[in-house]
Tab-separated table of N, CA and C in Angstrom:
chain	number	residue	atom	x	y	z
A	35	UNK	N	36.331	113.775	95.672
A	35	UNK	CA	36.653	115.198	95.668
A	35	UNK	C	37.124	115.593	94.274
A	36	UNK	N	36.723	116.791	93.964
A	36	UNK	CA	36.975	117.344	92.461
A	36	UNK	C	38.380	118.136	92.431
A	37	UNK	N	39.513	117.464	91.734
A	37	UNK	CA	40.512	118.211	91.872
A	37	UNK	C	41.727	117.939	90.852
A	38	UNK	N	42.410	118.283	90.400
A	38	UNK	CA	43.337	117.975	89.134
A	38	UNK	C	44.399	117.328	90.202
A	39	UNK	N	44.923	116.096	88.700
A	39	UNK	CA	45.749	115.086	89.018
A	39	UNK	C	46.802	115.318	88.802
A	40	UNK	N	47.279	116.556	87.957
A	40	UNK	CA	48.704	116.392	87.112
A	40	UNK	C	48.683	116.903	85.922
A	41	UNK	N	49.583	117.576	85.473
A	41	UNK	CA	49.684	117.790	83.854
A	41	UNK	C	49.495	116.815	82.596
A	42	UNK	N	48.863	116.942	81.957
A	42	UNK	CA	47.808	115.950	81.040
A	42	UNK	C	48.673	116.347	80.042
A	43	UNK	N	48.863	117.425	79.880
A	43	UNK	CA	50.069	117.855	78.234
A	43	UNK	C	50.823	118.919	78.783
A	44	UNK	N	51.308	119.393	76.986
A	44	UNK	CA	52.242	120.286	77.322
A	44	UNK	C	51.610	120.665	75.392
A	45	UNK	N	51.397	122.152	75.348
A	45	UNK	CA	51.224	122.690	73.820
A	45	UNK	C	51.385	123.688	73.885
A	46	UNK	N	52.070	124.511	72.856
A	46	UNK	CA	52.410	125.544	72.275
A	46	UNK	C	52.631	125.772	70.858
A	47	UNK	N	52.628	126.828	70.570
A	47	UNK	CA	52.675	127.323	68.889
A	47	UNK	C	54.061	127.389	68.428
A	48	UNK	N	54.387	127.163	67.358
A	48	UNK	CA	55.979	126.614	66.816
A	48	UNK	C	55.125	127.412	65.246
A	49	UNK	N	56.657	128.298	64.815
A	49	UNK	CA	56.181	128.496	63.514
A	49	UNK	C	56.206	127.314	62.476
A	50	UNK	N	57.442	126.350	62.521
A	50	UNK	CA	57.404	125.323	62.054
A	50	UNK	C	57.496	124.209	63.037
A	51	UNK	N	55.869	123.681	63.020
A	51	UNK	CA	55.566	122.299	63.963
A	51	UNK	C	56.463	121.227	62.965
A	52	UNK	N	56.782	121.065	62.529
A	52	UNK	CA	57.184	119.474	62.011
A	52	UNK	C	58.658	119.448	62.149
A	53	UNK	N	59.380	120.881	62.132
A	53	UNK	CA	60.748	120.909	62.178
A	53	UNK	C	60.805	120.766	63.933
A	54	UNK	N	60.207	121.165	64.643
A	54	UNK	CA	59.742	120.646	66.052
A	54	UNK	C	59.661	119.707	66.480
A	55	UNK	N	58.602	118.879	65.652
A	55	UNK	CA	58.593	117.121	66.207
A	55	UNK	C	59.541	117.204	65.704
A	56	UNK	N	59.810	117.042	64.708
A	56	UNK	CA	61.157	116.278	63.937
A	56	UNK	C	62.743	116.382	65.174
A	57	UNK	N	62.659	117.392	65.588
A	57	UNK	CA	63.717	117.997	66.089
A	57	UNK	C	63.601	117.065	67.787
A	58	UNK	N	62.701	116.887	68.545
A	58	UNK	CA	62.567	116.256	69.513
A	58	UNK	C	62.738	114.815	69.611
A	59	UNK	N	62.436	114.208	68.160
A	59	UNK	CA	62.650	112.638	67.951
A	59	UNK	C	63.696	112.615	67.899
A	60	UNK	N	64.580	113.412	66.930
A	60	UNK	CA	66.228	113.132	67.031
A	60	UNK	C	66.698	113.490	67.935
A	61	UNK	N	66.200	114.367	68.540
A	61	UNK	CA	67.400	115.021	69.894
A	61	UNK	C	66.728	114.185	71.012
A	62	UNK	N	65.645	114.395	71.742
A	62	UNK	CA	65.379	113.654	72.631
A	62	UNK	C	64.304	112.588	72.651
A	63	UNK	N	64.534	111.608	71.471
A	63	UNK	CA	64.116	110.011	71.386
A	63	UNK	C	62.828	110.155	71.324
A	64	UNK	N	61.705	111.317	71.365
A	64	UNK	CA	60.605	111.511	71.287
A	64	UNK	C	59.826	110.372	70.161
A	65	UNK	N	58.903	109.202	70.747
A	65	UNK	CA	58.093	108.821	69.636
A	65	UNK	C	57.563	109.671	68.955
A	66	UNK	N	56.876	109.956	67.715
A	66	UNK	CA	56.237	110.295	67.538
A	66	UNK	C	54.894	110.049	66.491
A	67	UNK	N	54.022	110.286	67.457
A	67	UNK	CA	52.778	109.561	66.553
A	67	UNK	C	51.987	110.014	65.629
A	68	UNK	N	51.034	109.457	64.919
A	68	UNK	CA	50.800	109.901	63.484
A	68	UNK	C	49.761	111.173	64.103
A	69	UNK	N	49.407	111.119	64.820
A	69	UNK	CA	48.172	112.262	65.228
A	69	UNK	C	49.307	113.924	65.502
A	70	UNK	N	50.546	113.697	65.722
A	70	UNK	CA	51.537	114.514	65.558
A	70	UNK	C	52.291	114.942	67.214
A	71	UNK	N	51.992	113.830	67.576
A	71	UNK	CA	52.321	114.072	69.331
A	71	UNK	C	53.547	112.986	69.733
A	72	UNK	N	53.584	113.234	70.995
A	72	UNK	CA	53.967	111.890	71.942
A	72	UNK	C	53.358	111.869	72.982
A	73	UNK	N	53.416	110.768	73.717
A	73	UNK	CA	52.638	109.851	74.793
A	73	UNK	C	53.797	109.848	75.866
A	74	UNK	N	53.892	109.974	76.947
A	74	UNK	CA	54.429	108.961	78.272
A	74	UNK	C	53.918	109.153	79.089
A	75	UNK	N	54.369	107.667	79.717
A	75	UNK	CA	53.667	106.828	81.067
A	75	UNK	C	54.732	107.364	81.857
A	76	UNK	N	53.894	107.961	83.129
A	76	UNK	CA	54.410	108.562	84.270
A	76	UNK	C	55.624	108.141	85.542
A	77	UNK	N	56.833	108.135	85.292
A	77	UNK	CA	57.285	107.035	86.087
A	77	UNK	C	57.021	107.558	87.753
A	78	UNK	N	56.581	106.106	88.383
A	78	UNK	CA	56.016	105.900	89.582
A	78	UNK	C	56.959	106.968	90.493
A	79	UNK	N	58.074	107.063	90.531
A	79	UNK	CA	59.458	107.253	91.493
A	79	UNK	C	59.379	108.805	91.456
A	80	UNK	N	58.581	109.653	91.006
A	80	UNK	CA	58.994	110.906	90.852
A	80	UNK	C	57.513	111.825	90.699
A	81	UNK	N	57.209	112.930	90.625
A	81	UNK	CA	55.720	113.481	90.662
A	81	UNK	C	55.881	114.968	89.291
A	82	UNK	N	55.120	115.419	89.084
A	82	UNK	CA	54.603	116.880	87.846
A	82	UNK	C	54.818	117.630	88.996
A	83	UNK	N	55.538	118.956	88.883
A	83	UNK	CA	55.694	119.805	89.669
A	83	UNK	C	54.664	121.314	88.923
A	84	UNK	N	54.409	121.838	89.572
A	84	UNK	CA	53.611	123.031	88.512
A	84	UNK	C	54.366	124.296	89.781
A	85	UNK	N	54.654	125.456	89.216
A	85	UNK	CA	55.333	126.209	89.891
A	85	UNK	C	55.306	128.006	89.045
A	86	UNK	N	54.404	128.432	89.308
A	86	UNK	CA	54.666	129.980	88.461
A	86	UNK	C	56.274	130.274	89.413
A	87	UNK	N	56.914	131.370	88.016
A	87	UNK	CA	57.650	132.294	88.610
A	87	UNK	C	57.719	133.848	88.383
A	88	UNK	N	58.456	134.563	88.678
A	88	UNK	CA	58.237	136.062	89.185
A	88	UNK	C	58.619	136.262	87.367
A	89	UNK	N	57.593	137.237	87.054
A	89	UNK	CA	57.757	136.967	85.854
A	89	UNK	C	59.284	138.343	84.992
A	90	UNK	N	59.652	138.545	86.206
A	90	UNK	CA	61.409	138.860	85.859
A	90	UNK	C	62.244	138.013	86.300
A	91	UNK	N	61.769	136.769	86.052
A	91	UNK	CA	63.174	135.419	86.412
A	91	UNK	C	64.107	135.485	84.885
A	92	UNK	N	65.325	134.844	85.492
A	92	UNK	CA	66.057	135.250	84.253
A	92	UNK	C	66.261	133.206	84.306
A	93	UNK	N	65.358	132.603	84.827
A	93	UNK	CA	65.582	131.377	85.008
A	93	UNK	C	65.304	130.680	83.560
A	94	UNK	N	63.834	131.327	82.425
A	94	UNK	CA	64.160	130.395	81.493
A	94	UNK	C	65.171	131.449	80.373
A	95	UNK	N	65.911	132.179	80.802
A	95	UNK	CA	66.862	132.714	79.639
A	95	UNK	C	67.915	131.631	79.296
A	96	UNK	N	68.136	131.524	78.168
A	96	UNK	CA	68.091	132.712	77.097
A	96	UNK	C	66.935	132.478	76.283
A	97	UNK	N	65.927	131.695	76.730
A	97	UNK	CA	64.712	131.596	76.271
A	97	UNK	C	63.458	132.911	75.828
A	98	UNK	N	63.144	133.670	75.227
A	98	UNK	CA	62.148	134.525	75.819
A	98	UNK	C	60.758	134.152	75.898
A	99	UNK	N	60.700	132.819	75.454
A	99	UNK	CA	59.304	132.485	76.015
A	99	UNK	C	59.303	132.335	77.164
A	100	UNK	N	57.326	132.430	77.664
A	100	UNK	CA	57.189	133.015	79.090
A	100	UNK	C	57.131	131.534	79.771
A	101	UNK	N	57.480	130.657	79.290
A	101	UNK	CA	57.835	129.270	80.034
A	101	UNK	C	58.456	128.597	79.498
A	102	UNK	N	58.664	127.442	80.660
A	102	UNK	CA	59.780	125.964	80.375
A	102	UNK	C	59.225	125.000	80.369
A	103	UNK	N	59.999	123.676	79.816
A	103	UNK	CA	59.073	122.310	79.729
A	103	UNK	C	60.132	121.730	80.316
A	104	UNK	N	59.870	121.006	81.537
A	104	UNK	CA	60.727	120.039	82.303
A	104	UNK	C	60.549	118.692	82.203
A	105	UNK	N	61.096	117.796	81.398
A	105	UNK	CA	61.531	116.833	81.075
A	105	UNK	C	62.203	115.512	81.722
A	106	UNK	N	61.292	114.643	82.429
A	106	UNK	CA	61.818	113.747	83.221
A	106	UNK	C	62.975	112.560	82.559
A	107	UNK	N	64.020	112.429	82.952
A	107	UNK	CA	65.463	111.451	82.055
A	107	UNK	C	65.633	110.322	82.738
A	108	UNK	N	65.788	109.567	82.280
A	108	UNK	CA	66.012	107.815	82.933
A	108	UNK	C	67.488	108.416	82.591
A	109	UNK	N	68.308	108.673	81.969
A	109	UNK	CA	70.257	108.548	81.755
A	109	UNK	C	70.425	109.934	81.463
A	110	UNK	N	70.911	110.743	82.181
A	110	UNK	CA	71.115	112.114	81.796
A	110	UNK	C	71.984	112.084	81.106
A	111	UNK	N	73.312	111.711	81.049
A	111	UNK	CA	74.304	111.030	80.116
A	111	UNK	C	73.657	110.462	78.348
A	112	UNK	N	73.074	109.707	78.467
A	112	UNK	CA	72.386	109.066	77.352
A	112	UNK	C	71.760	109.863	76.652
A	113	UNK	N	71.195	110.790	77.457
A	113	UNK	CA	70.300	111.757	76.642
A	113	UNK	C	71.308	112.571	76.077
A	114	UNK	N	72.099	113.435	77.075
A	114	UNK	CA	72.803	114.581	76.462
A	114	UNK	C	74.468	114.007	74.961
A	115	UNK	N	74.191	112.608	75.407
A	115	UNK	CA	75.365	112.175	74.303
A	115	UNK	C	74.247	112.355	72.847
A	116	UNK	N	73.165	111.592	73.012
A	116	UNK	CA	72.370	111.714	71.835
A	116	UNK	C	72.468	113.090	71.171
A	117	UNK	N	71.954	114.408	72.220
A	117	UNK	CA	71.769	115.638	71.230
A	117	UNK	C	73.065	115.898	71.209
A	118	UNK	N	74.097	115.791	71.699
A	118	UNK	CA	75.822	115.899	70.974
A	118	UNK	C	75.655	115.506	70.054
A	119	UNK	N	75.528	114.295	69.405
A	119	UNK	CA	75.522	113.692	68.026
A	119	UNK	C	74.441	114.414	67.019
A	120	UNK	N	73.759	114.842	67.788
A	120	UNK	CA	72.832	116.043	66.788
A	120	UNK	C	73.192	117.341	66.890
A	121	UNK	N	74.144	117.308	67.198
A	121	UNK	CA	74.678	119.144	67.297
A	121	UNK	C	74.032	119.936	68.194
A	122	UNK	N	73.615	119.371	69.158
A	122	UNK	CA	72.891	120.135	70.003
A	122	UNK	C	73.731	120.080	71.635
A	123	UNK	N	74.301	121.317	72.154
A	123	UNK	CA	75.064	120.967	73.180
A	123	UNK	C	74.402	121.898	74.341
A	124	UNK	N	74.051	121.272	75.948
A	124	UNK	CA	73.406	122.111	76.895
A	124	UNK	C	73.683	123.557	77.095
A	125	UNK	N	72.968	124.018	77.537
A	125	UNK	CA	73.723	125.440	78.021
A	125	UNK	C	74.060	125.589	79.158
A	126	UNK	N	73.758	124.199	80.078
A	126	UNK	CA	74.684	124.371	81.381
A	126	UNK	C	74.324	122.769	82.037
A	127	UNK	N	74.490	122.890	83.392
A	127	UNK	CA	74.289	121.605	83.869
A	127	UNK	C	74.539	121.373	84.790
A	128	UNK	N	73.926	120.767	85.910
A	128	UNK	CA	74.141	120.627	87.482
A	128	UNK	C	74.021	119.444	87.888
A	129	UNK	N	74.686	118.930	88.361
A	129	UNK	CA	74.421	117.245	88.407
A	129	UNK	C	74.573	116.914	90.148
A	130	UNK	N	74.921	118.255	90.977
A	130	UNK	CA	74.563	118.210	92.246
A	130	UNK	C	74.308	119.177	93.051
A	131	UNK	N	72.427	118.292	92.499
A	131	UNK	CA	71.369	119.031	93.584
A	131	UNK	C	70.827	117.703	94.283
A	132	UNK	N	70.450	118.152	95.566
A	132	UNK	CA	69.810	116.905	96.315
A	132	UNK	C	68.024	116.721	95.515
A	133	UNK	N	67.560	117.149	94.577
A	133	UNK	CA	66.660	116.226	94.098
A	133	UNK	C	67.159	115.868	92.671
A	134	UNK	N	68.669	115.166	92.427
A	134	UNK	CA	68.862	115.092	90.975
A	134	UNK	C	69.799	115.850	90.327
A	135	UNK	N	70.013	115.003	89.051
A	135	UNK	CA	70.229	115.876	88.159
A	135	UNK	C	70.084	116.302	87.034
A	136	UNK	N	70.185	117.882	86.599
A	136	UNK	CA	69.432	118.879	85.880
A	136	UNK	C	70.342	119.536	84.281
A	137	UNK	N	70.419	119.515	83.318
A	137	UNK	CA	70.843	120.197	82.184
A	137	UNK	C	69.345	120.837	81.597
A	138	UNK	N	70.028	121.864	80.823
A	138	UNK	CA	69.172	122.911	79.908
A	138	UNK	C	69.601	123.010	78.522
A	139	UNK	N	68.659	122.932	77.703
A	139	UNK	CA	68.539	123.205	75.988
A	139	UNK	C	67.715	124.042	75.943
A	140	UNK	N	68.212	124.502	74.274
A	140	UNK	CA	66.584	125.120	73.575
A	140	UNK	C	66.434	124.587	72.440
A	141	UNK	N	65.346	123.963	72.159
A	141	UNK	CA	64.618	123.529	71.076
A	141	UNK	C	64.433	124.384	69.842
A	142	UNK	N	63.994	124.213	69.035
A	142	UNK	CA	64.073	125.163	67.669
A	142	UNK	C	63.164	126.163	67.726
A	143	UNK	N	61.993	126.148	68.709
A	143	UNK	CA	60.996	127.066	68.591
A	143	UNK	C	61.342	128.400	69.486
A	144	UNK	N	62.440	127.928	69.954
A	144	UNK	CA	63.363	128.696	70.858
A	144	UNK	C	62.821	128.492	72.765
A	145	UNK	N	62.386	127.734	73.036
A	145	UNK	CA	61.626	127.073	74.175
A	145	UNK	C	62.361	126.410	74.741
A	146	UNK	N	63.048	126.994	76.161
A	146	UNK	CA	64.211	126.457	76.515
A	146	UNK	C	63.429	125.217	77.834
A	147	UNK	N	64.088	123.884	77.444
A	147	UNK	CA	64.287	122.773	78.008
A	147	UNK	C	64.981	122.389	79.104
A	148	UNK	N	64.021	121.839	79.746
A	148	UNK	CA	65.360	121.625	81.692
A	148	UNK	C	65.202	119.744	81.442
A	149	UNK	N	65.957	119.386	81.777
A	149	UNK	CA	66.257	117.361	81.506
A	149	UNK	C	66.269	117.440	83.087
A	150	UNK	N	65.907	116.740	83.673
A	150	UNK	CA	65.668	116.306	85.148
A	150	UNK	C	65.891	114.902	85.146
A	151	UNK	N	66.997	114.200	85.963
A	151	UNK	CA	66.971	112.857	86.367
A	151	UNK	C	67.214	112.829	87.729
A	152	UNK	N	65.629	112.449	88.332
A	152	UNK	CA	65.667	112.611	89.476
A	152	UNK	C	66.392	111.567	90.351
A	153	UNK	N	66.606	111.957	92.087
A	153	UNK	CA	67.560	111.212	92.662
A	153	UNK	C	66.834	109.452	92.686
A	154	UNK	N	67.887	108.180	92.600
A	154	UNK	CA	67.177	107.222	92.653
A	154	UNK	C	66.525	107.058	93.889
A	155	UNK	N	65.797	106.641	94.095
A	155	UNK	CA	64.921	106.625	95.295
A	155	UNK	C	64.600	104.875	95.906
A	156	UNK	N	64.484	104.494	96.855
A	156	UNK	CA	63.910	103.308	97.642
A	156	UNK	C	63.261	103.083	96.417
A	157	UNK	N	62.146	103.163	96.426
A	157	UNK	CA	60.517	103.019	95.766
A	157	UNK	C	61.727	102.522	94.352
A	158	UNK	N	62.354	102.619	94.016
A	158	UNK	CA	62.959	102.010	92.312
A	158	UNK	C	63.690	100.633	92.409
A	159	UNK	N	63.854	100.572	94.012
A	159	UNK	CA	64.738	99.294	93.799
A	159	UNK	C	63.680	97.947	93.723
């Protein structure tokens, strides 16, 4: 059957792309490869959600781009100590929802970021 598997990427326009990568390797550990990207392998325990919203959500503010990039976290902790040390501090954070837990950034292109560490599950042990 002919049918999409999942989100394959994620691209958008940045006035400055390199202050972008640059900015994702230090803040969130992003490899980055010479072709000007990063790569990851899908962890098994969790799925790509795709979800339009009403396009008067005030959900990615203070963002005004017309979307978000949700970001799967092995240490929500780990991550958010890293962009502390880069001067970068969430703009909020929920750490109890029954699928996980959730903090928000914005990146330099002004493209606000959701960190998701989803709940551990059976399937991880």
């Amino acid at each position: 059957m002919a049918m999409v598997l999942g989100v394959g990427g994620i691209f958008y326009k940045a006035e400055d792309p390199k202050a972008v990568r640059d900015w994702y390797a230090r803040v969130l550990g992003f490899e980055i490869h010479d072709w000007g990207g990063a790569m990851f392998e899908h962890p098994r325990s969790t799925s790509t959600t795709w979800s339009p919203f009403s396009a008067d959500t005030q959900y990615f503010a203070p963002s005004t781009a017309p979307f978000m990039i949700n970001f799967i976290v092995d240490d929500m902790d780990g991550v958010l100590a890293k962009a502390a040390a880069e001067g970068v501090e969430p703009l909020g954070r929920q750490d109890e929802d029954g699928m996980g837990r959730f903090a928000w950034l914005i990146d330099p292109a002004g493209v606000k970021i959701e960190l998701w560490e989803p709940v551990k599950g059976d399937s991880e042990a």
